[in-house]
Each structure stands twice: as structure tokens, then as C-alpha cells.
């Protein structure tokens, strides 16, 4: 299996591989993916995790061919993974790749008469690749995420950042969310990278019952803290998928991007996606495109109170 980046997309693959590997205990699964996410896949006995760097297709092929795979499942669908697949095919190893529904993506993003019919979720497209390369899985039903019991949250995670501005709720408004959650007596854990550490630590010192874990733990330890949460509040970001892998309910805030694009968290309730219905949304598949109005109204139009209400709802 090839999924060479990005963190959130690799995380979406985890519940699929975990369940399908359990159904095929006699098969050996090999996953080539970024080194950081190896702890996410621990505990799968018939999985070998192969940390990969940003090498060329030829370098990746040389790294992977020593494992002698019987088939290649391209979960990425980019030039590098296509190149690896082609090289394996020339050496007699077949396989198949993910279908990205590019024409449907264009309809989702067009400026007029948007078609918001949901695209196939990424996790289901991953699963269909495995079903095509593993004969035993063709007789198995499609995966169906299990439901989780409703609980009143007392341990809440907040991951307020994302890779692109079009996916980040304004900092002053998110601070207000943290303040309101603190006033309600909930224990709040703040998640983020080293670059956001100073901001999150300032919030933790300002409000009671708030703790920042940013930059303090290894990724494996952060996953353990996430697994203890009742709910995670996140953007359209990798933390949404990390929490989903751990079976944690996620309330997610959406701006330039949209859950209909297929990148929603595995097993999450769409009612927990907080978003504005605007004619300009979505304007970007991954949140990279600058706001055409310059004000990111898709995010600024969401009140902190609305987010807090959704988080605290059982």
C-alpha cells in the first residue's frame, strides 16, 4: 500500500487497514507512509510499516521491492506513486489505484450552480482499492463505522490550527471558545505543533481547567491523550482524523473546504460539522486558495457560542 503523504490522508487509511487486516489474518500487509505516523498503526499484527521519505519513484521502488509484494495498492494517485506502480508492473507485480473522482471535484468547486452531492468518502475509496487487490475481501461487506454512545463531555480536546488559512477559525474567536468551555467547568486540552506552543500556553495560563499539550509529548503519547477525550474540537485537519482513529467524537469547524469533498472523519456524525451555508463554499479542495472577498466570511460568520453549544451537546 502506498500513501506517501499527507498526515490526515494517511490517518484516514488507519481504520480501513486495521479492520481489513483483522479479516485477512493470513495476508501480510505492507504500508509505505511517512515515518511520523507509524505509532498510529501499532497493534496490527500482520502489518509491516515501511517509513518512506520524499524520494523519487525509482528510489521508492528500490526500497520496496525487497519486500517482494504480490500486489500494489496505490492509495495516493500522484506521479510518484504512479511511477512506483509502473516499475512494479514492469517487474511482474500488478495492482490498482485509487479513483479520485476528479470530474465530481470540479463540480463541487465551480463558482455557479454548485453540485454539493457528497463525493465518496476517502476511507471508502481506500477500501475499494483493497477489495480489488485482495480476493478474500471481495466476499466481505463494505465497511460500516460503528456508532458511539452519547456522553456529556467533561474532557475536551481543542486543536485550533490547520495547514492553510482557509481552514483556521480566527484566533480571537477560538480563544473565546476556550474561555467559554473553561467557564462551563470542562477540562480542556489544547493540541498543536511547536510553532503554536506559545499561543496555546498563554491560553492555558489565562483560563482555569485548560492545559496545553503542544510540543510536550511524542506523537505516540499525544495519541494516548486523544484517546482519553470525550470530544475533540478541530478544524478540517489531521487532528480530526487522529481522533476518529481513536473512536473519539469530533466537532469540526469548516471554512473554505467542505465535508462533501469526502475528507470527513471516519465514523463521524455530519451534524457535528459546524459550517456556514454560503454560495461561495467550498472554494478550495484543500483550503489553499485565498478568500476572494478577503474576509473569510465562511469562518468569521460562525459564532463561538454556536461552536460551544455543539461541543457540549451529548
mmCIF file of C-alpha atoms in Angstrom:
data_model
loop_
_atom_site.group_PDB
_atom_site.id
_atom_site.type_symbol
_atom_site.label_atom_id
_atom_site.label_comp_id
_atom_site.label_asym_id
_atom_site.label_seq_id
_atom_site.Cartn_x
_atom_site.Cartn_y
_atom_site.Cartn_z
ATOM 1 C CA UNK A 1 0.000 0.000 0.000
ATOM 2 C CA UNK A 2 1.349 3.408 -0.998
ATOM 3 C CA UNK A 3 0.202 6.559 0.840
ATOM 4 C CA UNK A 4 3.229 8.841 0.755
ATOM 5 C CA UNK A 5 1.606 11.958 2.336
ATOM 6 C CA UNK A 6 -0.216 13.901 3.883
ATOM 7 C CA UNK A 7 -0.772 13.249 7.588
ATOM 8 C CA UNK A 8 -4.564 13.487 7.581
ATOM 9 C CA UNK A 9 -4.949 11.349 4.480
ATOM 10 C CA UNK A 10 -2.690 8.653 5.922
ATOM 11 C CA UNK A 11 -4.701 8.720 9.155
ATOM 12 C CA UNK A 12 -7.932 8.126 7.215
ATOM 13 C CA UNK A 13 -6.383 4.877 5.994
ATOM 14 C CA UNK A 14 -5.815 3.505 9.520
ATOM 15 C CA UNK A 15 -9.331 2.225 10.412
ATOM 16 C CA UNK A 16 -9.634 0.632 6.964
ATOM 17 C CA UNK A 17 -6.345 -1.254 7.227
ATOM 18 C CA UNK A 18 -6.958 -2.235 10.852
ATOM 19 C CA UNK A 19 -10.340 -3.810 10.093
ATOM 20 C CA UNK A 20 -9.391 -5.437 6.801
ATOM 21 C CA UNK A 21 -6.145 -6.853 8.202
ATOM 22 C CA UNK A 22 -8.152 -8.468 11.017
ATOM 23 C CA UNK A 23 -10.442 -10.070 8.419
ATOM 24 C CA UNK A 24 -7.443 -11.439 6.473
ATOM 25 C CA UNK A 25 -5.093 -12.716 9.209
ATOM 26 C CA UNK A 26 -3.144 -14.902 6.748
ATOM 27 C CA UNK A 27 -2.285 -11.952 4.497
ATOM 28 C CA UNK A 28 0.738 -9.719 5.114
ATOM 29 C CA UNK A 29 0.014 -6.022 4.694
ATOM 30 C CA UNK A 30 2.839 -3.611 3.847
ATOM 31 C CA UNK A 31 2.303 0.136 4.183
ATOM 32 C CA UNK A 32 4.724 2.720 2.784
ATOM 33 C CA UNK A 33 3.933 6.013 4.538
ATOM 34 C CA UNK A 34 5.558 8.931 6.436
ATOM 35 C CA UNK A 35 7.694 7.906 9.449
ATOM 36 C CA UNK A 36 5.823 10.120 11.948
ATOM 37 C CA UNK A 37 2.563 8.170 11.696
ATOM 38 C CA UNK A 38 3.946 4.727 12.442
ATOM 39 C CA UNK A 39 2.538 4.744 16.032
ATOM 40 C CA UNK A 40 -0.963 5.183 14.609
ATOM 41 C CA UNK A 41 -0.787 1.704 13.046
ATOM 42 C CA UNK A 42 0.681 -0.148 16.014
ATOM 43 C CA UNK A 43 -1.132 -3.260 17.198
ATOM 44 C CA UNK A 44 -1.883 -4.646 13.726
ATOM 45 C CA UNK A 45 -0.024 -7.976 13.868
ATOM 46 C CA UNK A 46 0.061 -8.649 10.120
ATOM 47 C CA UNK A 47 1.119 -5.137 9.111
ATOM 48 C CA UNK A 48 4.671 -4.067 8.303
ATOM 49 C CA UNK A 49 5.056 -0.294 8.347
ATOM 50 C CA UNK A 50 7.689 0.974 5.914
ATOM 51 C CA UNK A 51 8.730 4.579 6.700
ATOM 52 C CA UNK A 52 9.318 6.452 3.448
ATOM 53 C CA UNK A 53 10.979 9.764 2.700
ATOM 54 C CA UNK A 54 10.297 12.120 -0.208
ATOM 55 C CA UNK A 55 12.324 10.046 -2.637
ATOM 56 C CA UNK A 56 11.854 9.560 -6.362
ATOM 57 C CA UNK A 57 9.730 6.748 -7.764
ATOM 58 C CA UNK A 58 12.878 4.789 -8.618
ATOM 59 C CA UNK A 59 14.312 5.177 -5.107
ATOM 60 C CA UNK A 60 10.998 4.117 -3.553
ATOM 61 C CA UNK A 61 10.772 1.137 -5.871
ATOM 62 C CA UNK A 62 14.271 0.013 -4.861
ATOM 63 C CA UNK A 63 13.331 0.409 -1.193
ATOM 64 C CA UNK A 64 10.098 -1.570 -1.515
ATOM 65 C CA UNK A 65 10.934 -4.356 -3.947
ATOM 66 C CA UNK A 66 12.975 -6.242 -1.329
ATOM 67 C CA UNK A 67 9.678 -6.985 0.459
ATOM 68 C CA UNK A 68 8.510 -8.919 -2.641
ATOM 69 C CA UNK A 69 4.879 -7.753 -2.634
ATOM 70 C CA UNK A 70 2.357 -9.789 -4.596
ATOM 71 C CA UNK A 71 0.258 -6.700 -5.421
ATOM 72 C CA UNK A 72 0.494 -2.920 -5.162
ATOM 73 C CA UNK A 73 -2.382 -0.808 -3.820
ATOM 74 C CA UNK A 74 -1.849 2.829 -4.762
ATOM 75 C CA UNK A 75 -3.796 4.848 -2.169
ATOM 76 C CA UNK A 76 -2.269 8.150 -3.278
ATOM 77 C CA UNK A 77 -2.723 8.607 -7.022
ATOM 78 C CA UNK A 78 0.125 11.066 -7.688
ATOM 79 C CA UNK A 79 3.081 10.955 -10.087
ATOM 80 C CA UNK A 80 5.421 9.350 -7.552
ATOM 81 C CA UNK A 81 3.028 6.562 -6.645
ATOM 82 C CA UNK A 82 2.103 6.027 -10.316
ATOM 83 C CA UNK A 83 5.815 5.668 -11.063
ATOM 84 C CA UNK A 84 6.287 3.072 -8.318
ATOM 85 C CA UNK A 85 3.279 1.136 -9.591
ATOM 86 C CA UNK A 86 4.595 1.207 -13.153
ATOM 87 C CA UNK A 87 8.007 -0.075 -12.080
ATOM 88 C CA UNK A 88 6.411 -2.933 -10.143
ATOM 89 C CA UNK A 89 4.215 -3.727 -13.139
ATOM 90 C CA UNK A 90 7.306 -3.947 -15.362
ATOM 91 C CA UNK A 91 8.790 -6.386 -12.847
ATOM 92 C CA UNK A 92 5.662 -8.576 -12.974
ATOM 93 C CA UNK A 93 3.728 -7.282 -9.936
ATOM 94 C CA UNK A 94 0.246 -5.968 -10.685
ATOM 95 C CA UNK A 95 -2.096 -3.827 -8.661
ATOM 96 C CA UNK A 96 -4.556 -0.968 -8.875
ATOM 97 C CA UNK A 97 -5.017 2.584 -7.692
ATOM 98 C CA UNK A 98 -7.447 4.944 -6.046
ATOM 99 C CA UNK A 99 -10.134 6.719 -8.069
ATOM 100 C CA UNK A 100 -10.160 10.401 -7.146
ATOM 101 C CA UNK A 101 -13.434 11.428 -8.828
ATOM 102 C CA UNK A 102 -11.771 14.481 -10.384
ATOM 103 C CA UNK A 103 -14.787 15.459 -12.507
ATOM 104 C CA UNK A 104 -17.028 15.474 -9.416
ATOM 105 C CA UNK A 105 -14.469 17.604 -7.580
ATOM 106 C CA UNK A 106 -14.681 20.222 -10.309
ATOM 107 C CA UNK A 107 -18.465 20.351 -9.965
ATOM 108 C CA UNK A 108 -18.103 20.799 -6.198
ATOM 109 C CA UNK A 109 -15.786 23.797 -6.650
ATOM 110 C CA UNK A 110 -17.381 25.603 -9.580
ATOM 111 C CA UNK A 111 -18.491 29.164 -8.881
ATOM 112 C CA UNK A 112 -22.094 28.829 -10.079
ATOM 113 C CA UNK A 113 -24.657 26.035 -9.727
ATOM 114 C CA UNK A 114 -22.541 24.053 -7.298
ATOM 115 C CA UNK A 115 -23.215 20.347 -7.056
ATOM 116 C CA UNK A 116 -22.878 19.519 -3.345
ATOM 117 C CA UNK A 117 -23.678 15.845 -3.799
ATOM 118 C CA UNK A 118 -21.167 14.215 -1.410
ATOM 119 C CA UNK A 119 -18.190 12.566 -3.040
ATOM 120 C CA UNK A 120 -17.258 9.049 -1.999
ATOM 121 C CA UNK A 121 -15.506 9.280 1.404
ATOM 122 C CA UNK A 122 -11.755 8.779 1.224
ATOM 123 C CA UNK A 123 -11.870 5.811 3.587
ATOM 124 C CA UNK A 124 -14.353 4.035 1.322
ATOM 125 C CA UNK A 125 -12.208 4.699 -1.760
ATOM 126 C CA UNK A 126 -9.234 3.215 0.102
ATOM 127 C CA UNK A 127 -11.304 0.181 0.993
ATOM 128 C CA UNK A 128 -12.372 -0.364 -2.603
ATOM 129 C CA UNK A 129 -8.719 -0.462 -3.672
ATOM 130 C CA UNK A 130 -8.057 -3.222 -1.132
ATOM 131 C CA UNK A 131 -11.145 -5.116 -2.250
ATOM 132 C CA UNK A 132 -9.827 -5.077 -5.817
ATOM 133 C CA UNK A 133 -6.376 -6.417 -4.926
ATOM 134 C CA UNK A 134 -7.321 -8.936 -2.188
ATOM 135 C CA UNK A 135 -9.705 -11.653 -3.427
ATOM 136 C CA UNK A 136 -10.818 -12.603 0.115
ATOM 137 C CA UNK A 137 -12.183 -9.107 0.714
ATOM 138 C CA UNK A 138 -14.481 -9.236 -2.306
ATOM 139 C CA UNK A 139 -16.717 -11.585 -0.351
ATOM 140 C CA UNK A 140 -16.796 -9.248 2.664
ATOM 141 C CA UNK A 141 -19.392 -6.470 3.039
ATOM 142 C CA UNK A 142 -18.304 -2.848 2.772
ATOM 143 C CA UNK A 143 -17.041 -1.321 5.989
ATOM 144 C CA UNK A 144 -19.592 0.370 8.200
ATOM 145 C CA UNK A 145 -18.371 2.594 11.054
ATOM 146 C CA UNK A 146 -19.781 1.662 14.445
ATOM 147 C CA UNK A 147 -21.810 4.163 16.439
ATOM 148 C CA UNK A 148 -20.631 5.517 19.782
ATOM 149 C CA UNK A 149 -22.744 6.161 22.910
ATOM 150 C CA UNK A 150 -23.786 9.742 23.636
ATOM 151 C CA UNK A 151 -21.994 11.207 26.669
ATOM 152 C CA UNK A 152 -21.870 14.638 28.258
ATOM 153 C CA UNK A 153 -18.307 15.759 27.594
ATOM 154 C CA UNK A 154 -16.073 16.511 30.569
ATOM 155 C CA UNK A 155 -12.687 16.041 28.838
ATOM 156 C CA UNK A 156 -12.495 18.149 25.690
ATOM 157 C CA UNK A 157 -9.630 18.442 23.220
ATOM 158 C CA UNK A 158 -9.194 21.592 21.140
ATOM 159 C CA UNK A 159 -6.962 21.596 18.046
ATOM 160 C CA UNK A 160 -7.376 25.134 16.676
ATOM 161 C CA UNK A 161 -4.897 25.135 13.804
ATOM 162 C CA UNK A 162 -4.599 23.700 10.308
ATOM 163 C CA UNK A 163 -2.149 23.832 7.433
ATOM 164 C CA UNK A 164 -3.935 26.556 5.442
ATOM 165 C CA UNK A 165 -5.621 29.824 6.454
ATOM 166 C CA UNK A 166 -8.879 28.898 4.721
ATOM 167 C CA UNK A 167 -9.359 26.141 7.311
ATOM 168 C CA UNK A 168 -8.440 28.033 10.505
ATOM 169 C CA UNK A 169 -11.096 29.582 12.747
ATOM 170 C CA UNK A 170 -9.996 33.138 13.753
ATOM 171 C CA UNK A 171 -7.656 33.082 16.730
ATOM 172 C CA UNK A 172 -9.588 35.607 18.852
ATOM 173 C CA UNK A 173 -12.827 33.712 18.330
ATOM 174 C CA UNK A 174 -11.193 30.381 19.181
ATOM 175 C CA UNK A 175 -9.797 31.884 22.361
ATOM 176 C CA UNK A 176 -13.354 32.865 23.244
ATOM 177 C CA UNK A 177 -14.429 29.243 22.650
ATOM 178 C CA UNK A 178 -11.742 28.065 25.068
ATOM 179 C CA UNK A 179 -12.834 30.667 27.610
ATOM 180 C CA UNK A 180 -16.482 29.578 27.407
ATOM 181 C CA UNK A 181 -15.595 25.893 27.732
ATOM 182 C CA UNK A 182 -13.442 26.738 30.754
ATOM 183 C CA UNK A 183 -16.334 28.618 32.348
ATOM 184 C CA UNK A 184 -18.541 25.558 31.928
ATOM 185 C CA UNK A 185 -16.105 23.567 34.101
ATOM 186 C CA UNK A 186 -14.845 21.226 31.393
ATOM 187 C CA UNK A 187 -11.242 20.046 31.348
ATOM 188 C CA UNK A 188 -9.744 21.359 28.106
ATOM 189 C CA UNK A 189 -6.590 20.014 26.442
ATOM 190 C CA UNK A 190 -5.036 22.160 23.710
ATOM 191 C CA UNK A 191 -3.309 20.373 20.816
ATOM 192 C CA UNK A 192 -0.955 21.906 18.277
ATOM 193 C CA UNK A 193 2.541 21.948 16.855
ATOM 194 C CA UNK A 194 5.680 23.528 18.257
ATOM 195 C CA UNK A 195 5.020 26.691 16.268
ATOM 196 C CA UNK A 196 1.716 27.231 18.101
ATOM 197 C CA UNK A 197 3.044 26.343 21.530
ATOM 198 C CA UNK A 198 3.366 29.927 22.849
ATOM 199 C CA UNK A 199 -0.217 30.804 21.881
ATOM 200 C CA UNK A 200 -1.697 27.696 23.469
ATOM 201 C CA UNK A 201 0.370 28.008 26.639
ATOM 202 C CA UNK A 202 -0.822 31.610 27.012
ATOM 203 C CA UNK A 203 -4.410 30.396 26.867
ATOM 204 C CA UNK A 204 -3.730 27.655 29.400
ATOM 205 C CA UNK A 205 -2.291 30.192 31.845
ATOM 206 C CA UNK A 206 -5.163 32.613 31.310
ATOM 207 C CA UNK A 207 -8.099 30.247 31.841
ATOM 208 C CA UNK A 208 -8.707 27.614 34.552
ATOM 209 C CA UNK A 209 -9.106 23.917 33.660
ATOM 210 C CA UNK A 210 -7.113 24.454 30.447
ATOM 211 C CA UNK A 211 -3.870 22.615 29.702
ATOM 212 C CA UNK A 212 -1.655 22.855 26.622
ATOM 213 C CA UNK A 213 -0.018 19.624 25.449
ATOM 214 C CA UNK A 214 1.541 21.228 22.356
ATOM 215 C CA UNK A 215 5.176 20.245 21.920
ATOM 216 C CA UNK A 216 5.305 18.435 25.267
ATOM 217 C CA UNK A 217 4.791 14.848 24.182
ATOM 218 C CA UNK A 218 5.789 12.434 21.473
ATOM 219 C CA UNK A 219 3.213 11.676 18.788
ATOM 220 C CA UNK A 220 2.537 8.313 20.408
ATOM 221 C CA UNK A 221 1.877 9.991 23.764
ATOM 222 C CA UNK A 222 -0.392 12.577 22.128
ATOM 223 C CA UNK A 223 -2.442 9.782 20.612
ATOM 224 C CA UNK A 224 -2.861 8.335 24.097
ATOM 225 C CA UNK A 225 -4.120 11.684 25.401
ATOM 226 C CA UNK A 226 -6.518 11.960 22.443
ATOM 227 C CA UNK A 227 -7.927 8.503 23.206
ATOM 228 C CA UNK A 228 -8.947 9.752 26.685
ATOM 229 C CA UNK A 229 -11.113 12.588 25.331
ATOM 230 C CA UNK A 230 -14.901 12.678 25.284
ATOM 231 C CA UNK A 231 -14.848 15.007 22.274
ATOM 232 C CA UNK A 232 -12.269 16.723 20.053
ATOM 233 C CA UNK A 233 -12.903 20.180 18.604
ATOM 234 C CA UNK A 234 -10.812 20.605 15.479
ATOM 235 C CA UNK A 235 -10.585 22.244 12.094
ATOM 236 C CA UNK A 236 -10.591 20.272 8.834
ATOM 237 C CA UNK A 237 -7.180 18.971 9.869
ATOM 238 C CA UNK A 238 -5.177 15.877 10.729
ATOM 239 C CA UNK A 239 -6.332 16.033 14.365
ATOM 240 C CA UNK A 240 -9.884 15.331 13.209
ATOM 241 C CA UNK A 241 -8.633 12.079 11.714
ATOM 242 C CA UNK A 242 -6.355 11.168 14.624
ATOM 243 C CA UNK A 243 -9.330 11.441 16.988
ATOM 244 C CA UNK A 244 -11.525 9.473 14.577
ATOM 245 C CA UNK A 245 -8.950 6.662 14.558
ATOM 246 C CA UNK A 246 -9.271 6.505 18.341
ATOM 247 C CA UNK A 247 -13.071 6.359 18.234
ATOM 248 C CA UNK A 248 -13.462 9.856 19.708
ATOM 249 C CA UNK A 249 -16.349 12.101 18.700
ATOM 250 C CA UNK A 250 -15.181 15.130 16.707
ATOM 251 C CA UNK A 251 -16.848 18.514 16.329
ATOM 252 C CA UNK A 252 -15.157 20.110 13.327
ATOM 253 C CA UNK A 253 -15.231 23.700 12.023
ATOM 254 C CA UNK A 254 -15.256 24.155 8.239
ATOM 255 C CA UNK A 255 -14.459 27.213 6.142
ATOM 256 C CA UNK A 256 -13.104 27.174 2.603
ATOM 257 C CA UNK A 257 -13.380 23.380 2.424
ATOM 258 C CA UNK A 258 -16.474 21.207 2.769
ATOM 259 C CA UNK A 259 -17.311 17.755 4.235
ATOM 260 C CA UNK A 260 -18.904 16.835 0.888
ATOM 261 C CA UNK A 261 -15.417 16.618 -0.630
ATOM 262 C CA UNK A 262 -15.001 13.230 1.036
ATOM 263 C CA UNK A 263 -12.392 14.074 3.677
ATOM 264 C CA UNK A 264 -14.700 13.901 6.700
ATOM 265 C CA UNK A 265 -13.590 11.922 9.752
ATOM 266 C CA UNK A 266 -14.242 8.176 9.742
ATOM 267 C CA UNK A 267 -17.414 7.350 11.659
ATOM 268 C CA UNK A 268 -18.216 10.979 12.498
ATOM 269 C CA UNK A 269 -21.727 12.444 12.505
ATOM 270 C CA UNK A 270 -22.235 15.134 9.853
ATOM 271 C CA UNK A 271 -24.335 17.077 12.369
ATOM 272 C CA UNK A 272 -21.053 17.739 14.185
ATOM 273 C CA UNK A 273 -19.642 19.669 11.215
ATOM 274 C CA UNK A 274 -20.067 23.353 12.086
ATOM 275 C CA UNK A 275 -20.240 25.428 8.904
ATOM 276 C CA UNK A 276 -21.848 28.343 7.092
ATOM 277 C CA UNK A 277 -24.054 27.751 4.047
ATOM 278 C CA UNK A 278 -22.633 30.300 1.620
ATOM 279 C CA UNK A 279 -22.819 30.295 -2.196
ATOM 280 C CA UNK A 280 -19.033 30.665 -2.407
ATOM 281 C CA UNK A 281 -18.389 27.496 -0.393
ATOM 282 C CA UNK A 282 -16.459 25.391 -0.992
ATOM 283 C CA UNK A 283 -13.923 27.490 -2.874
ATOM 284 C CA UNK A 284 -10.999 25.118 -2.348
ATOM 285 C CA UNK A 285 -10.487 21.387 -2.049
ATOM 286 C CA UNK A 286 -7.656 21.714 0.486
ATOM 287 C CA UNK A 287 -8.032 25.269 1.830
ATOM 288 C CA UNK A 288 -5.071 26.770 -0.056
ATOM 289 C CA UNK A 289 -6.986 29.318 -2.147
ATOM 290 C CA UNK A 290 -7.150 32.873 -0.718
ATOM 291 C CA UNK A 291 -10.613 34.228 0.089
ATOM 292 C CA UNK A 292 -11.965 36.114 -2.937
ATOM 293 C CA UNK A 293 -13.556 38.667 -0.581
ATOM 294 C CA UNK A 294 -10.565 38.927 1.719
ATOM 295 C CA UNK A 295 -12.585 38.477 4.911
ATOM 296 C CA UNK A 296 -13.001 34.688 5.218
ATOM 297 C CA UNK A 297 -16.679 35.189 5.964
ATOM 298 C CA UNK A 298 -17.155 31.419 5.933
ATOM 299 C CA UNK A 299 -15.219 31.265 9.217
ATOM 300 C CA UNK A 300 -15.817 34.717 10.714
ATOM 301 C CA UNK A 301 -19.582 34.231 10.385
ATOM 302 C CA UNK A 302 -19.564 31.354 12.881
ATOM 303 C CA UNK A 303 -20.050 32.487 16.477
ATOM 304 C CA UNK A 304 -18.025 30.975 19.346
ATOM 305 C CA UNK A 305 -21.293 30.319 21.187
ATOM 306 C CA UNK A 306 -22.552 28.135 18.347
ATOM 307 C CA UNK A 307 -19.407 26.009 18.465
ATOM 308 C CA UNK A 308 -19.520 25.653 22.250
ATOM 309 C CA UNK A 309 -23.178 24.633 22.137
ATOM 310 C CA UNK A 310 -22.368 21.888 19.642
ATOM 311 C CA UNK A 311 -19.361 20.637 21.611
ATOM 312 C CA UNK A 312 -21.295 20.372 24.875
ATOM 313 C CA UNK A 313 -24.267 18.601 23.283
ATOM 314 C CA UNK A 314 -24.183 14.892 24.246
#
